[in-house]
Amino acid sequence: MKINARINLDGPVEAPDPWDLKYGLTLPLDHVICRDFDGSPHVIREFVWPWSAYTAHRKKVLLHFYYWKQGNSRIPQSASDITPDREARIRELQFLMTRQIYFGNENSPKTLYAKLIIICRVALFSESLSCSVRDVLTQPALLEAFSEDLPDLYLQTWKNWILFLARLDPESELGFTPALPRSWRNIDRRIKSYRQGQRQFAPLPTRIYSGLINNLSTELDEIESHKDRLLSALKEIITLYPQSKALSKAEGMPFAAAVIARHGLTALFERRGWTSARLVRSFAGAVSEIFFICKLQIYLFSGMRNAEARHLPYHCMIKERSLHGRECCLIEGFTTKLNKGRRLRTKWVTIDGGGFRAIRLAQEFAGVVYEWLGETPTNTDSEKDKFPLFPSTEYLPAGAKYYSADGHIDVSDTHRFSEKSALLSRLCLCVQEEDLLELEDIDPFRDWRGEFEVGQPWPLTPHQLRRSLAIYANASGIVRTSSLRRQLQHITREMALYYGRGSSFCKNFISENSEGFKKHISIEWQDGAEEAEMLAFVRDVLNSAEPLFGGSGAYYQRQRERGDVMSNEEVAEQIKKGLLAYREGPLGGCTRPGFCEERKGLNLIDTICATDGCKYLIGKHSKIVTTIRLKRAALAHIIPGSITEAMEREELEELERVERKWRPREDNKMLSK
């Protein structure tokens, strides 16, 4: 029996050799573990496995096993660096990585690389103790010590490793029984603390957002007004270049200056800073900047990720007629995010004067690059991804790239924002006090003034545009979360909500700028949701006969004991202002306005809300008793001794400790009933 590697093959690339089970637990060192683009094999014996051929964009990914080398100098200076002990640990790391490749879930090359980094740290830790990697994985004390020393940044991947090894059969797949952490709760708490410390990309304040849209439009206007002359000059340069290659490079290709002057572009080149000693190269820089501007426009009017826009195919515009009879503008491309590195063809909604305008302009300049390469972009499903909308400008005359025999076309390096400072200073307005005040409304607990300085240009990054779209779309009240999820290509509803966090407090473009919004159904929808929250809060909190626990619960319990209870009108006013919210939950309720980042993934019960004393929790003893009863019933259906059983039992014990704290005294028993 043979087992195939669990990887996705993109194109004609050959997979690693299958694992013949006759080999037993360990593959031979001459087993082919990966191949290059041309099919050249690489075996386990090698200390570096090139995994680039299995990436969606031919991105360089090297799985190197020199665990003691850090930073950029990852290749040993001499063979003496690889001692017998180090080689033994390398073989252990390769043994573990083959488990991931053949027995794990399908991993993208980037995910495999991240997992290798963690076990390289295990090997470095074992070297400091003069023991083996297996010793760390099988001895609870060593496992605990390594987990304590590991930076919080790597904890989630380390937890995934532990869970993965625990799922493998100790006899037929792993060869040993891995140890388990003494406390999953401590690891989960550190993971959550790290995530809370991570700052989201900042949304653009509305003044800077609208200024960027207007300035980008101005840039496009100028390029379009000179487009015909730019294209003609570029084609002439391409025609004359082969005849002028014999000229000395020190002369700077003097024919280029004459071409630029002949087409009346001298002033434009000087104004935009496209001039240099070698004017032939200046044309490549000019096209690169045009691609950069077009891609920014696509970001603004689609919400794509950087890699998704960068690798759009040349033919990516689609117009479809929707069920209501209107024609929709769609950008068709592909995404690999949250899809294990596989290409997943998808679409983004845009408008003709936004995304399509930029695509049409980029196509015209990309067409000249393809003409120089002797290619014609096709629109067939099998060939369209071969021709990117933004081909590398290094293919142009005097560039550093040559068209490879395999027909692969690299994309333009328009993602280097740091090299576009002059352009970004024209596009982005300077930060003012009103912008910081608006950001503080969105997230009052973030040190915005430490990140942005009044009087300095806004430091733009592409992902800011994605988050800004999510926030302002959420705030408009007319975009459903499911629609936003599809537009942003998120795998879960929770991720779309995460990107839109803060939208409850940001400015609403539509409600403030459009009279028609007052007639929109979204107004009644929002009002109805607020009224429902108010009624639920009054029923479950103000009029409840049961004692309340938790941060908010204790506060409202004291109010009730003093007889200082809010009226229905006061509750409605606070909810309308965004100062109060109420959602029922398994332990009681939550009063946090907006999206709660305390909850993790799809967990129905976030025990940490109760154990960490969340200030928004309204806890009820009857609720936690019911939750404990259901969790005990669920435990009966989980395999005893499994990793899942250990984690669920630990959570049950936490809930039971909280239940004892919330348990009413004898004189309150009748009230609790």
XYZ file of C-alpha atoms in Angstrom:
673
model
C 0.000 0.000 0.000
C 1.209 3.504 -0.833
C 0.288 6.909 0.585
C 0.449 10.061 -1.546
C 1.711 13.377 -0.242
C -1.152 15.628 0.830
C -0.333 18.655 -1.275
C -2.095 20.508 -4.051
C -0.416 20.382 -7.454
C -0.787 23.619 -9.423
C 0.058 22.887 -13.041
C 2.335 20.174 -14.435
C 4.607 20.005 -11.363
C 5.330 16.465 -10.167
C 4.461 15.465 -6.617
C 6.824 13.850 -4.100
C 7.116 10.102 -4.442
C 4.386 8.099 -2.649
C 5.175 6.569 0.732
C 5.364 2.804 0.361
C 4.262 1.389 3.725
C 6.782 -1.415 3.369
C 9.366 1.178 4.441
C 7.826 1.225 7.918
C 7.915 4.353 10.075
C 10.965 5.968 8.458
C 11.437 6.808 4.794
C 14.837 6.037 3.216
C 17.179 8.996 2.776
C 17.062 8.666 -1.026
C 13.251 9.047 -1.072
C 12.174 11.918 -3.373
C 10.487 14.421 -1.071
C 9.992 17.290 -3.574
C 10.758 18.427 -7.114
C 11.713 21.629 -8.903
C 9.681 23.322 -11.641
C 11.524 21.288 -14.256
C 10.948 18.013 -12.401
C 14.443 17.739 -10.890
C 14.152 15.561 -7.761
C 15.302 16.378 -4.229
C 15.687 13.635 -1.637
C 15.307 13.510 2.124
C 19.087 13.298 2.592
C 19.425 16.957 1.552
C 19.378 19.534 4.334
C 17.267 21.989 2.287
C 14.017 20.992 0.564
C 12.980 23.508 -2.143
C 9.198 23.703 -2.006
C 8.821 26.620 -4.441
C 7.302 24.522 -7.234
C 4.254 23.803 -5.070
C 3.366 27.483 -4.490
C 0.595 29.204 -6.424
C 2.789 32.137 -7.529
C 6.215 30.454 -7.841
C 7.270 32.153 -4.639
C 10.598 30.980 -3.232
C 10.015 28.662 -0.266
C 12.939 26.659 1.156
C 12.384 24.184 3.973
C 15.853 24.308 5.530
C 16.839 22.177 8.521
C 19.821 24.152 9.819
C 17.970 24.760 13.070
C 20.920 26.477 14.797
C 21.162 29.166 12.096
C 19.055 32.285 12.567
C 18.299 35.292 10.377
C 19.530 35.497 6.786
C 22.695 33.407 7.209
C 20.953 30.042 7.249
C 23.573 28.095 5.305
C 26.506 26.835 7.444
C 29.873 28.344 6.613
C 31.596 24.960 6.724
C 30.789 21.264 6.941
C 32.208 21.213 10.477
C 29.059 23.046 11.643
C 27.072 19.872 11.045
C 28.208 17.667 13.906
C 26.901 14.092 14.309
C 24.529 15.272 17.075
C 23.182 18.052 14.878
C 22.715 15.737 11.944
C 20.795 13.340 14.201
C 18.443 16.164 15.210
C 18.064 17.193 11.562
C 16.906 13.661 10.759
C 14.404 13.901 13.617
C 13.050 17.155 12.194
C 12.784 15.609 8.741
C 10.987 12.634 10.275
C 8.413 14.979 11.832
C 7.974 16.994 8.620
C 7.280 13.823 6.637
C 4.391 13.182 9.080
C 2.935 16.565 8.127
C 3.437 15.988 4.405
C 1.957 12.473 4.269
C -0.343 12.144 7.315
C -1.404 15.708 8.085
C -4.051 17.899 6.568
C -3.224 19.466 3.227
C -0.769 22.237 4.088
C 0.265 25.146 1.906
C 4.052 25.607 1.480
C 3.874 28.718 3.656
C 2.134 26.746 6.436
C 4.722 23.957 6.215
C 7.467 26.559 6.541
C 5.813 28.042 9.644
C 5.505 24.586 11.208
C 9.150 23.820 10.480
C 10.219 27.000 12.271
C 8.568 25.738 15.482
C 10.201 22.316 15.528
C 13.542 23.927 14.660
C 13.093 25.773 17.940
C 12.438 22.433 19.632
C 15.715 21.131 18.191
C 17.594 24.227 19.389
C 16.064 23.764 22.855
C 17.056 20.094 22.905
C 20.613 21.022 21.872
C 20.876 23.368 24.848
C 19.983 20.409 27.105
C 22.089 17.869 25.162
C 19.067 15.678 24.513
C 17.076 14.596 21.461
C 13.999 16.174 19.913
C 12.013 13.080 20.850
C 12.983 13.570 24.514
C 11.330 17.014 24.472
C 8.198 15.641 22.793
C 7.788 12.643 25.130
C 8.826 13.962 28.562
C 6.152 16.190 30.176
C 8.682 18.256 32.149
C 10.725 19.100 29.053
C 7.588 19.776 27.008
C 6.324 22.124 29.697
C 9.679 23.903 29.935
C 9.841 24.426 26.173
C 6.259 25.728 26.091
C 7.075 28.223 28.839
C 10.154 29.510 26.979
C 8.402 29.741 23.589
C 7.393 33.305 22.597
C 3.634 33.832 22.442
C 3.955 34.538 18.701
C 4.532 30.815 18.034
C 2.165 29.303 20.589
C -0.786 28.665 18.259
C 1.395 26.770 15.764
C 3.016 24.853 18.631
C -0.424 23.902 19.956
C -1.359 22.676 16.473
C 1.780 20.530 16.433
C 0.879 18.933 19.777
C -2.671 18.216 18.654
C -1.425 16.786 15.356
C 1.081 14.426 16.983
C -1.535 13.297 19.510
C -3.867 12.294 16.652
C -1.275 10.014 15.017
C -1.198 6.328 15.848
C 1.788 5.815 18.218
C 2.650 2.439 16.711
C 1.969 2.647 12.974
C 2.425 6.386 12.244
C 4.608 8.015 14.895
C 6.639 5.436 16.793
C 6.252 7.061 20.212
C 3.584 8.463 22.504
C 3.821 12.269 22.728
C 3.456 14.078 26.040
C 0.683 16.606 26.642
C 0.771 19.980 28.430
C -0.338 19.941 32.045
C -2.625 22.895 31.440
C -4.243 23.712 28.120
C -5.891 26.666 29.799
C -2.565 28.429 30.312
C -1.599 27.968 26.659
C -5.014 29.214 25.488
C -4.749 32.214 27.799
C -1.341 33.164 26.389
C -2.600 32.729 22.810
C -5.579 34.963 23.535
C -3.399 37.554 25.249
C -1.095 37.689 22.224
C -4.019 38.088 19.831
C -5.446 40.894 21.931
C -2.096 42.665 21.776
C -2.042 42.498 17.974
C -3.172 45.718 16.368
C -5.457 45.625 13.373
C -4.598 47.654 10.310
C -5.842 51.167 10.840
C -8.893 52.272 8.836
C -8.522 55.522 6.957
C -10.358 58.463 8.585
C -13.129 59.665 6.318
C -11.335 62.905 5.349
C -8.180 61.056 4.322
C -10.219 58.268 2.692
C -12.165 60.670 0.466
C -8.988 62.671 -0.235
C -7.215 59.517 -1.415
C -10.115 58.656 -3.730
C -10.070 62.162 -5.237
C -6.275 62.295 -5.567
C -6.147 58.883 -7.225
C -8.756 60.051 -9.699
C -6.597 63.105 -10.465
C -3.554 60.886 -11.047
C -5.536 58.681 -13.407
C -6.857 61.743 -15.237
C -3.312 62.944 -15.910
C -2.080 59.545 -17.085
C -5.108 59.066 -19.351
C -4.603 62.524 -20.883
C -1.015 61.530 -21.840
C -1.778 57.851 -22.472
C -1.627 57.877 -26.276
C 1.701 59.729 -26.339
C 3.160 57.502 -23.608
C 2.168 54.330 -25.442
C 3.504 55.644 -28.773
C 6.811 56.668 -27.198
C 7.140 53.318 -25.410
C 6.546 51.399 -28.657
C 9.113 53.563 -30.440
C 11.669 52.905 -27.691
C 11.053 49.175 -28.077
C 11.560 49.434 -31.836
C 14.786 51.472 -31.621
C 16.349 49.635 -28.682
C 17.712 46.594 -30.579
C 19.388 48.958 -33.057
C 21.015 50.950 -30.244
C 22.292 48.145 -27.999
C 25.781 48.593 -29.432
C 25.968 52.117 -27.986
C 27.981 52.618 -24.797
C 25.929 52.341 -21.625
C 27.789 55.386 -20.348
C 26.058 57.418 -23.070
C 22.731 56.630 -21.428
C 20.964 55.538 -24.606
C 20.734 59.112 -26.013
C 18.016 58.205 -28.521
C 15.509 57.889 -25.605
C 15.681 61.606 -24.794
C 14.882 62.447 -28.395
C 11.881 60.100 -28.376
C 10.543 61.647 -25.173
C 10.946 65.160 -26.567
C 9.439 64.206 -29.915
C 6.257 62.996 -28.211
C 6.013 66.067 -25.959
C 6.606 64.155 -22.729
C 9.659 65.959 -21.361
C 7.681 68.123 -18.921
C 5.616 65.152 -17.738
C 8.728 63.049 -17.057
C 10.375 65.874 -15.113
C 7.227 66.701 -13.124
C 6.645 63.100 -12.072
C 10.314 62.347 -11.367
C 10.669 59.743 -14.109
C 13.956 61.132 -15.446
C 17.277 59.409 -14.830
C 20.651 59.019 -16.486
C 19.282 56.087 -18.476
C 15.994 57.251 -19.944
C 15.269 53.825 -21.385
C 15.010 52.525 -17.812
C 12.876 55.562 -16.942
C 10.152 54.183 -19.181
C 10.102 50.971 -17.151
C 9.833 53.071 -13.970
C 6.997 55.105 -15.481
C 5.017 51.967 -16.392
C 5.720 50.531 -12.922
C 4.268 53.647 -11.295
C 1.224 53.518 -13.572
C 0.670 49.883 -12.547
C 1.000 50.940 -8.906
C -1.672 53.635 -9.285
C -4.001 51.231 -11.100
C -3.598 48.638 -8.372
C -4.387 51.188 -5.652
C -7.581 52.049 -7.515
C -8.478 48.347 -7.646
C -7.861 48.055 -3.893
C -10.184 50.978 -3.254
C -13.047 49.690 -5.355
C -12.881 45.968 -4.578
C -11.313 45.292 -1.160
C -8.844 42.724 -2.542
C -5.785 41.540 -0.701
C -2.405 42.609 -2.045
C -1.542 39.230 -3.602
C -5.011 38.893 -5.133
C -4.713 42.203 -6.991
C -1.065 41.658 -7.862
C -1.802 38.349 -9.614
C -4.997 39.323 -11.443
C -5.106 37.903 -14.985
C -4.984 40.241 -17.978
C -8.566 39.306 -18.886
C -10.363 39.817 -15.567
C -13.370 42.076 -16.339
C -16.821 40.485 -16.443
C -20.230 42.106 -16.769
C -23.242 40.120 -15.602
C -26.915 41.008 -15.416
C -28.324 40.387 -11.968
C -31.820 39.181 -11.081
C -33.051 42.751 -10.600
C -32.025 43.560 -14.184
C -29.002 45.744 -13.449
C -25.624 45.123 -15.025
C -22.920 44.291 -12.458
C -19.191 44.854 -12.920
C -17.176 41.918 -11.602
C -13.431 41.378 -11.375
C -12.533 37.717 -11.806
C -9.311 36.408 -10.328
C -8.264 33.858 -7.769
C -7.355 33.668 -4.104
C -5.204 31.251 -2.128
C -5.883 32.693 1.326
C -7.458 30.216 3.757
C -7.485 27.655 0.947
C -4.290 25.734 1.822
C -2.368 27.465 -0.962
C -4.717 26.237 -3.710
C -5.980 28.591 -6.376
C -9.665 29.257 -5.928
C -11.255 31.253 -8.725
C -13.499 33.977 -7.386
C -15.025 37.397 -8.164
C -15.181 40.851 -6.616
C -17.835 43.502 -7.204
C -16.634 46.889 -8.464
C -17.889 49.776 -10.615
C -17.069 50.757 -14.181
C -15.593 54.123 -13.239
C -13.560 52.614 -10.374
C -12.027 49.171 -10.713
C -12.756 48.735 -14.428
C -11.234 52.134 -15.241
C -7.927 51.082 -13.656
C -7.971 47.654 -15.296
C -8.529 49.076 -18.778
C -5.606 51.488 -18.317
C -3.322 48.738 -16.997
C -4.268 46.480 -19.909
C -3.073 49.019 -22.458
C 0.400 49.306 -20.931
C 0.595 45.579 -20.201
C -0.248 44.973 -23.868
C 2.960 46.775 -24.897
C 4.990 44.540 -22.556
C 3.399 41.447 -24.100
C 4.033 42.793 -27.590
C 7.729 43.121 -26.671
C 7.697 39.515 -25.398
C 5.961 38.283 -28.544
C 2.890 37.083 -26.634
C -0.846 37.716 -26.972
C -2.880 37.264 -23.756
C -5.675 34.747 -24.220
C -8.954 34.492 -22.344
C -9.325 30.719 -22.260
C -9.771 29.114 -18.852
C -6.648 27.013 -19.265
C -4.387 29.889 -20.369
C -5.722 33.109 -18.823
C -3.789 32.839 -15.546
C -0.536 32.645 -17.510
C -0.845 36.328 -18.461
C -0.944 38.697 -15.435
C -2.537 42.114 -15.643
C 0.655 43.586 -14.173
C 3.584 41.867 -15.957
C 7.035 42.759 -14.672
C 8.382 45.952 -16.232
C 11.861 44.415 -15.939
C 11.119 42.651 -19.242
C 11.171 46.015 -21.043
C 14.341 47.216 -22.832
C 17.425 47.485 -20.571
C 15.555 45.563 -17.863
C 17.046 42.812 -15.718
C 14.658 39.993 -16.708
C 14.706 37.691 -19.700
C 11.696 35.766 -20.936
C 12.193 32.182 -19.779
C 11.758 29.210 -22.081
C 8.937 27.756 -19.947
C 6.718 30.755 -20.740
C 6.274 31.867 -17.124
C 5.728 35.621 -16.796
C 6.657 37.319 -13.517
C 4.427 40.027 -12.086
C 5.442 43.618 -11.473
C 6.903 44.524 -8.077
C 4.267 47.211 -7.543
C 3.760 46.050 -3.934
C 6.864 47.891 -2.706
C 5.160 50.823 -1.006
C 8.414 52.043 0.551
C 9.763 52.906 -2.925
C 6.745 55.086 -3.786
C 7.158 57.792 -1.126
C 6.966 60.695 -3.580
C 3.742 59.383 -5.115
C 2.176 58.551 -1.742
C 2.930 62.051 -0.459
C 0.778 63.370 -3.326
C -2.004 60.868 -2.729
C -2.309 60.938 1.069
C -3.376 63.997 3.033
C -1.515 64.994 6.167
C -2.966 63.837 9.486
C -4.988 66.426 11.387
C -6.423 66.490 14.884
C -9.918 65.693 13.623
C -8.598 62.471 12.058
C -7.173 61.270 15.366
C -10.422 62.108 17.146
C -12.326 60.036 14.589
C -9.956 57.080 15.092
C -10.403 57.373 18.861
C -14.155 57.091 18.330
C -13.624 53.849 16.407
C -11.257 52.350 19.010
C -10.855 54.443 22.184
C -8.413 51.954 23.757
C -5.739 52.187 21.054
C -2.832 54.640 21.188
C -3.542 56.328 17.875
C -1.411 59.351 18.756
C 1.570 57.076 19.220
C 1.050 55.661 15.712
C 0.181 58.787 13.737
C 1.624 62.277 14.004
C -0.319 65.440 13.222
C 1.138 67.188 10.184
C 2.698 64.047 8.662
C 1.311 62.303 5.529
C -0.881 59.295 6.290
C 1.343 56.138 6.053
C -0.729 54.127 3.590
C -0.616 50.332 3.304
C -2.837 48.238 0.983
C -4.565 46.327 3.770
C -5.805 49.597 5.280
C -8.004 50.024 2.219
C -9.448 46.555 2.727
C -10.289 47.223 6.370
C -11.692 50.672 5.555
C -14.078 49.118 3.041
C -15.231 46.607 5.660
C -15.788 49.236 8.349
C -17.655 51.768 6.224
C -19.708 49.059 4.503
C -20.716 47.771 7.931
C -21.533 51.270 9.134
C -23.755 51.985 6.135
C -26.326 49.461 7.348
C -27.176 48.399 3.786
C -24.473 45.751 3.265
C -25.184 42.341 4.742
C -22.382 40.524 6.568
C -22.738 37.608 4.145
C -22.204 39.974 1.200
C -19.195 41.561 2.879
C -17.787 38.105 3.548
C -18.012 37.181 -0.134
C -16.490 40.491 -1.230
C -13.519 40.200 1.140
C -13.145 36.445 0.468
C -13.362 35.466 4.138
C -13.907 31.867 5.118
C -15.999 32.687 8.188
C -18.582 35.254 9.171
C -16.506 35.967 12.302
C -13.549 37.156 10.207
C -15.724 39.589 8.261
C -17.051 40.923 11.570
C -13.488 41.197 12.871
C -12.482 43.363 9.919
C -15.521 45.529 10.478
C -14.934 45.920 14.216
C -15.393 49.530 15.220
C -18.007 50.235 12.575
C -20.566 50.954 15.309
C -18.699 54.158 16.122
C -17.413 55.341 12.746
C -19.031 57.902 10.479
C -21.791 56.652 8.224
C -21.187 58.008 4.716
C -24.680 57.176 3.494
C -26.712 58.387 6.440
C -24.785 61.661 6.608
C -24.486 62.391 2.907
C -27.617 61.011 1.288
C -31.180 62.185 1.713
C -32.337 58.988 0.085
C -30.945 56.986 2.976
C -33.737 58.285 5.197
C -36.193 56.320 3.064
C -34.081 53.152 3.025
C -35.268 49.976 4.758
C -31.945 49.833 6.620
C -33.151 52.617 8.934
C -36.123 50.511 10.040
C -33.879 47.436 10.225
C -31.423 49.189 12.557
C -34.210 50.658 14.682
C -35.863 47.244 14.963
C -32.596 45.630 16.064
C -32.095 48.315 18.725
C -35.618 47.834 20.046
C -35.126 44.057 20.224
C -31.899 44.536 22.220
C -33.661 46.931 24.600
C -36.546 44.541 25.261
C -34.198 41.597 25.842
C -32.053 43.660 28.256
C -35.074 44.791 30.259
C -36.411 41.218 30.440
C -33.156 39.406 31.241
C -31.394 42.014 33.388
C -33.591 44.724 34.857
C -36.670 42.564 35.473
C -34.866 39.318 36.298
C -35.447 37.929 39.801
C -32.187 35.957 39.661
C -28.904 37.328 41.108
C -26.446 38.554 38.486
C -22.700 37.838 38.347
C -19.743 38.865 36.201
C -18.464 42.407 35.559
C -21.651 43.980 34.182
C -23.831 41.609 36.193
C -22.399 42.816 39.517
C -22.879 46.439 38.425
C -26.555 46.023 37.537
C -27.114 43.837 40.605
C -25.952 46.721 42.839
C -28.238 49.079 40.937
C -31.195 46.786 41.570
C -30.345 46.478 45.271
C -30.250 50.291 45.583
C -33.471 50.616 43.597
C -31.639 52.726 41.024
C -32.819 50.864 37.906
C -32.726 52.436 34.432
C -35.985 53.062 32.651
C -36.794 51.517 29.291
C -36.244 54.895 27.647
C -32.765 55.244 29.191
C -31.811 51.758 28.008
C -33.038 52.526 24.486
C -31.086 55.804 24.412
C -27.833 54.128 25.499
C -28.241 51.370 22.910
C -28.964 53.940 20.203
C -25.798 55.873 21.114
C -23.728 52.687 21.004
C -22.910 52.859 24.730
C -24.751 49.646 25.542
C -25.615 46.405 23.800
C -27.085 43.092 24.879
C -26.757 39.586 23.467
C -27.919 36.473 25.248
C -25.297 33.738 25.729
C -24.744 30.315 27.317
C -23.571 31.838 30.622
C -26.055 34.721 30.687
C -25.498 37.709 28.430
C -22.963 40.193 27.047
C -23.237 43.997 27.098
C -20.251 44.774 24.884
C -21.080 47.194 22.020
C -19.819 46.065 18.633
C -17.954 42.836 17.933
C -16.360 40.933 20.826
C -12.754 39.854 20.201
C -12.714 37.759 23.403
C -14.536 34.880 21.752
C -12.354 32.480 19.772
C -13.446 31.094 16.413
C -16.645 29.058 16.480
C -16.611 28.211 20.230
C -20.154 28.253 21.582
C -18.909 28.716 25.156
C -16.026 31.038 25.934
C -15.203 29.997 29.470
C -12.523 32.693 29.690
C -15.318 35.304 29.830
C -16.180 33.943 33.275
C -12.737 32.889 34.517
C -10.994 36.140 33.522
C -13.705 38.392 34.955
C -14.879 39.971 31.707
C -16.352 43.389 32.494
C -19.135 42.903 29.917
C -20.412 39.564 31.240
C -23.816 39.204 32.882
C -23.710 35.755 34.444
C -26.590 33.714 35.851
C -26.327 30.633 38.031
C -29.204 28.867 36.277
C -27.493 29.373 32.916
C -24.130 27.977 34.002
C -25.825 24.979 35.649
C -27.557 24.169 32.355
C -24.302 24.622 30.440
C -22.432 22.284 32.804
C -25.134 19.637 32.483
C -24.963 19.767 28.678
C -21.157 19.662 28.679
C -21.162 16.588 30.940
C -23.571 14.900 28.535
C -21.312 15.812 25.590
C -18.257 14.352 27.367
C -19.979 10.975 27.451
C -19.730 10.853 23.643
C -16.006 11.728 23.452
C -13.334 9.027 23.317
C -11.817 8.658 26.833
C -8.147 9.589 27.001
C -8.232 11.565 23.754
C -6.818 15.066 23.437
C -10.338 16.399 22.876
C -11.535 14.776 26.089
C -8.662 16.340 28.053
C -9.419 19.837 26.747
C -13.177 19.531 27.246
C -12.732 18.157 30.782
C -10.413 21.018 31.682
C -13.037 23.498 30.469
C -15.713 21.658 32.463
C -13.622 21.940 35.624
C -13.246 25.686 35.040
C -17.010 26.049 34.647
C -17.618 24.050 37.833
C -15.286 26.353 39.789
C -17.187 29.376 38.514
C -20.517 27.703 39.323
C -19.446 27.268 42.962
C -18.649 30.994 43.155
C -22.023 31.896 41.647
C -23.974 29.398 43.768
C -26.606 31.328 45.850
C -26.488 31.276 49.627
C -29.163 29.404 51.559
C -31.311 32.503 52.032
C -31.274 33.095 48.239
C -32.309 29.630 47.132
C -35.963 30.565 46.678
C -34.982 33.632 44.652
C -32.743 31.537 42.367
C -35.618 29.191 41.641
